[in-house]
Short mmCIF file of C-alpha atoms in Angstrom, two decimals:
data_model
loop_
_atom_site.label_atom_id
_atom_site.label_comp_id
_atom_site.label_asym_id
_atom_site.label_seq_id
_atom_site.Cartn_x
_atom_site.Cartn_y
_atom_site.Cartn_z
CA UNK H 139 -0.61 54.02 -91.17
CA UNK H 140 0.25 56.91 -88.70
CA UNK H 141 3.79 57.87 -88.36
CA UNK H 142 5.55 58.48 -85.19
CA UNK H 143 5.68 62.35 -83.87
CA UNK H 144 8.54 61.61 -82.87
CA UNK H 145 12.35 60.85 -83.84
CA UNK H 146 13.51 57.42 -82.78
CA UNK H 147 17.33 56.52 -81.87
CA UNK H 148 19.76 55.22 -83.86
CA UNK H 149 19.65 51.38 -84.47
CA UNK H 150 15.26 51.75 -84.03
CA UNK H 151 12.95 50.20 -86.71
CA UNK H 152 8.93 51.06 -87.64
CA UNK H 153 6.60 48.62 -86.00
CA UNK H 154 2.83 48.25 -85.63
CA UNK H 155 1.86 48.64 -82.32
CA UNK H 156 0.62 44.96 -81.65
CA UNK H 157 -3.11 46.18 -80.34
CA UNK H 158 -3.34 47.63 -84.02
CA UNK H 159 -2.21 44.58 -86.33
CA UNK H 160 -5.90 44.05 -88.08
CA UNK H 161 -6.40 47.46 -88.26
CA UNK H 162 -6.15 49.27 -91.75
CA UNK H 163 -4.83 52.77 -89.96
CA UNK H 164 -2.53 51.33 -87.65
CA UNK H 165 -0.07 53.31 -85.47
CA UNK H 166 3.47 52.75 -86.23
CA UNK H 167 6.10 53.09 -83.51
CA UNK H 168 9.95 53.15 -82.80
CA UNK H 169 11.04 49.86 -81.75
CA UNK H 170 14.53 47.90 -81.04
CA UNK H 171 15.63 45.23 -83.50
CA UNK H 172 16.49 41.97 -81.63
CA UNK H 173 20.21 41.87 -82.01
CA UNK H 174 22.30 38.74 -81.05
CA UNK H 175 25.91 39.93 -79.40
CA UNK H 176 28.81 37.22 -78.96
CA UNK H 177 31.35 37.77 -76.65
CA UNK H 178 34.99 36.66 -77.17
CA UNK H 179 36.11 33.04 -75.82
CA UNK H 180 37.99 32.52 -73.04
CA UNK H 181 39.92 29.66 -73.40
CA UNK H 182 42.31 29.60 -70.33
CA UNK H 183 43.96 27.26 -67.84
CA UNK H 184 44.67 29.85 -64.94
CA UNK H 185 42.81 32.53 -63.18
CA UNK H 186 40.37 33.02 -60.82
CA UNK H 187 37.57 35.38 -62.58
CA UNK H 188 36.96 35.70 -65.96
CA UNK H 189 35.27 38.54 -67.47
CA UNK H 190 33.01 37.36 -70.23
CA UNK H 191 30.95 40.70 -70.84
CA UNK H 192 32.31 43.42 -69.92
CA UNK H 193 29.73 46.27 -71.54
CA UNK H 194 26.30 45.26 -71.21
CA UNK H 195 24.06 47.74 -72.94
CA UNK H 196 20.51 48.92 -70.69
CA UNK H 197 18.27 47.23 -73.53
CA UNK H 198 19.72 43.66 -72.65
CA UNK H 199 17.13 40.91 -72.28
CA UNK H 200 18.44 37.71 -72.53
CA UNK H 201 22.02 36.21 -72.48
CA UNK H 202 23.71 32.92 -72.10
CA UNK H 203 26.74 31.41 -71.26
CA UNK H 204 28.42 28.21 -73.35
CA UNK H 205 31.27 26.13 -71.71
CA UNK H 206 33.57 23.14 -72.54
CA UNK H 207 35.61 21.30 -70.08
CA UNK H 208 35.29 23.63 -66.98
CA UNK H 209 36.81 22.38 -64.19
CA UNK H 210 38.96 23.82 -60.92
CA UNK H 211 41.90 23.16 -59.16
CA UNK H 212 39.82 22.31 -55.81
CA UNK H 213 36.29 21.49 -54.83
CA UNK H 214 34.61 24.81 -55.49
CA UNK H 215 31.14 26.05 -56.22
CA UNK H 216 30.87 27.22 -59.96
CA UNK H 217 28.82 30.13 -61.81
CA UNK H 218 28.23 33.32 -63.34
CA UNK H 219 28.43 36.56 -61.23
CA UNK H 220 26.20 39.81 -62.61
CA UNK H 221 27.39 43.23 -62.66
CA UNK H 222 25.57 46.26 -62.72
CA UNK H 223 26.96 49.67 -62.32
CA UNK H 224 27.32 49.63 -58.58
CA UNK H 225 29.54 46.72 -58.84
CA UNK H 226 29.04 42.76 -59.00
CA UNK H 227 26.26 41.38 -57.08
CA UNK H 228 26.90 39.20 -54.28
CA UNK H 229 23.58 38.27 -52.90
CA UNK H 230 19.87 37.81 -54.15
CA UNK H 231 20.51 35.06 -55.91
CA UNK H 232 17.73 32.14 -55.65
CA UNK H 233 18.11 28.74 -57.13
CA UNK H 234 17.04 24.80 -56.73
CA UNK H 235 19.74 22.35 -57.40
CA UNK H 236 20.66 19.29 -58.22
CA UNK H 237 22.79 16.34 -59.92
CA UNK H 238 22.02 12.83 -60.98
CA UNK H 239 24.38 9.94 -60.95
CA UNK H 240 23.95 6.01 -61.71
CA UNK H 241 23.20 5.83 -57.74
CA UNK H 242 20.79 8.16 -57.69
CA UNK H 243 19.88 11.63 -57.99
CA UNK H 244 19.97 14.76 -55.10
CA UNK H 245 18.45 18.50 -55.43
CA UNK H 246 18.51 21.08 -52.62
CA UNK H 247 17.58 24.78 -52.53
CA UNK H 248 20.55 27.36 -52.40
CA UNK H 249 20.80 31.03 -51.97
CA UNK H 250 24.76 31.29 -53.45
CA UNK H 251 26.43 34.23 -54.58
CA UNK H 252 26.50 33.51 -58.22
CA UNK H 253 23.84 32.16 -60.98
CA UNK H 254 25.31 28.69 -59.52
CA UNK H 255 25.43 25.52 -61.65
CA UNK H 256 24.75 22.40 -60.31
CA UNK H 257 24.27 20.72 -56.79
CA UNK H 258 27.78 19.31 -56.97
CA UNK H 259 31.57 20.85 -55.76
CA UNK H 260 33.63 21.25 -58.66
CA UNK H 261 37.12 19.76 -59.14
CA UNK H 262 39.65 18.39 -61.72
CA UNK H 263 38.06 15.04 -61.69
CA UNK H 264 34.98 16.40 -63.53
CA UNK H 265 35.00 18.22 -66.65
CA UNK H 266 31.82 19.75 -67.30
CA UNK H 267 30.36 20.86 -70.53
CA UNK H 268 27.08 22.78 -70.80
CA UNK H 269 25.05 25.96 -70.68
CA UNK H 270 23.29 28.89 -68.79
CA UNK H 271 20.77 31.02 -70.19
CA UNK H 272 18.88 33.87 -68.57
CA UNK H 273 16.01 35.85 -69.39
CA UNK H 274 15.00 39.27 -67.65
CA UNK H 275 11.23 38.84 -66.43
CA UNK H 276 10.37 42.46 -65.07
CA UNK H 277 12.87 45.05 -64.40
CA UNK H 278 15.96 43.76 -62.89
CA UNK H 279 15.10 40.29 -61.72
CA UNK H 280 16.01 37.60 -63.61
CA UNK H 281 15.13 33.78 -63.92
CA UNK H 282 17.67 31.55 -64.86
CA UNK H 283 18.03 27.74 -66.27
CA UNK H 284 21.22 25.63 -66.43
CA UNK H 285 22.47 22.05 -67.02
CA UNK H 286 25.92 20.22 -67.66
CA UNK H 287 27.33 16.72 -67.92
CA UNK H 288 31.19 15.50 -66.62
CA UNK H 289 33.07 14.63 -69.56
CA UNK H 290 34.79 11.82 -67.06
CA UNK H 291 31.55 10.15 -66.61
CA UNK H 292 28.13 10.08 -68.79
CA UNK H 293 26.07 9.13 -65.69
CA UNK H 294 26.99 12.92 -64.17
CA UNK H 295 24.63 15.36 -64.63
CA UNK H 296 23.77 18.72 -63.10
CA UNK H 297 21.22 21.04 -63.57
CA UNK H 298 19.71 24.30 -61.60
CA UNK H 299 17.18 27.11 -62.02
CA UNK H 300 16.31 30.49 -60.10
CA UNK H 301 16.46 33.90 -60.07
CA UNK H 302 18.05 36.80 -59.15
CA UNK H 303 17.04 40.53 -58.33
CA UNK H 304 20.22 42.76 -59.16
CA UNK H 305 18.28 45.93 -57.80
CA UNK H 306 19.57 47.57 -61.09
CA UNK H 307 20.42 47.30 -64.81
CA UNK H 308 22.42 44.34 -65.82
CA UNK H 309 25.87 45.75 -66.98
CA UNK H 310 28.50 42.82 -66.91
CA UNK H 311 29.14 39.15 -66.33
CA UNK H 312 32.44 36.84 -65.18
CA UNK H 313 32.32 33.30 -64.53
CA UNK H 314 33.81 32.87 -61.36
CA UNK H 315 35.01 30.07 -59.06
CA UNK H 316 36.06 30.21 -55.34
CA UNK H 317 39.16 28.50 -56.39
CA UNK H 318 41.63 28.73 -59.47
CA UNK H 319 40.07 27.33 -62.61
CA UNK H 320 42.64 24.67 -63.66
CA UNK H 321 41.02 24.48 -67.62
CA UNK H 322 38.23 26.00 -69.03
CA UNK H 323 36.72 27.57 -72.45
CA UNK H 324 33.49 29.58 -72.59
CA UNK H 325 31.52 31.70 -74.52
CA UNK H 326 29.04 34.35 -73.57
CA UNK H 327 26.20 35.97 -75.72
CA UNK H 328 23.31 38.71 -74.98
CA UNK H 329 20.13 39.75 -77.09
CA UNK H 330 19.17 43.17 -76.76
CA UNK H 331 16.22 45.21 -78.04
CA UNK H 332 12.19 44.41 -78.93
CA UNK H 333 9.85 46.12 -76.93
#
């Protein structure tokens, strides 16, 4: 095998280029290690934002976000808000909608401010527990897939998926709520590195 000319950073591994697997004088090259990251939990009954990631690194391609019980103090619109180094997004985000209940279901395209879960206002009569996961798909857009159910009521479910174009490198994440959370735990995560 041919070795790399060149140094690679710190944390890189040797890899066969994949256009040289079957060959017996393949060319190795300098390639990131998937790496899982967990952020802390937030497990809070107050507050309006929440800051799950707070250093995103550039080599960031996929990342979730676990939750138990969420639920606000008034009808409100809930989701995660991206940051990159400009600031937190506010627009560009792209997503059909929707929520089944033992009447029936209802969907609905959105363009909301946030990766927003659901088709359905928030408030303390639902609890939801579920998940968000989001995988960057060329540069800085990302496409995004999310579903929960209301503790208060198997038959309430609520799902969404879209995308987003931050104009720039992810580098944080909050959950957010136009109104005061009144409960809420979550959990955030990011994979970083392959080529």
């Amino acid at each position: 095998s041919k070795v790399p000319s060149t140094t690679g950073s710190a944390g890189q591994v040797l890899s066969v280029a994949s256009a040289n697997h079957s060959s017996t004088n393949a060319e190795l090259t300098w390639t990131s290690e998937y790496r899982k990251v967990w952020g802390s939990t937030v497990d809070t009954t107050s507050g309006t934002d929440h800051v799950l990631l707070s250093s995103i690194p550039a080599d960031c391609n996929r990342f979730g976000v676990g939750f138990v019980q969420v639920s606000a103090d008034a009808n409100t619109v809930f989701g995660i808000q991206l940051s990159t180094a400009g600031g937190y997004v506010t627009s560009n985000y792209y997503s059909t909608e929707g929520y089944q209940r033992s009447d029936g279901y209802s969907s609905q395209d959105l363009t909301e401010n946030n990766l927003a879960l659901g088709g359905h206002n928030w408030d303390a009569a639902y609890k939801f527990t579920g998940n968000m996961e989001a995988n960057r798909v060329k540069n800085d857009i990302w496409s995004f897939t999310a579903s929960a159910w209301a503790d208060t009521g198997t038959d309430y479910n609520v799902w969404s998926a879209g995308y987003v174009d931050l104009g720039g490198a992810l580098t944080a994440m909050k959950a957010q709520a136009d109104d005061d959370f009144d409960y809420s735990q979550l959990r955030a995560w990011y994979e970083i590195g392959g080529s």
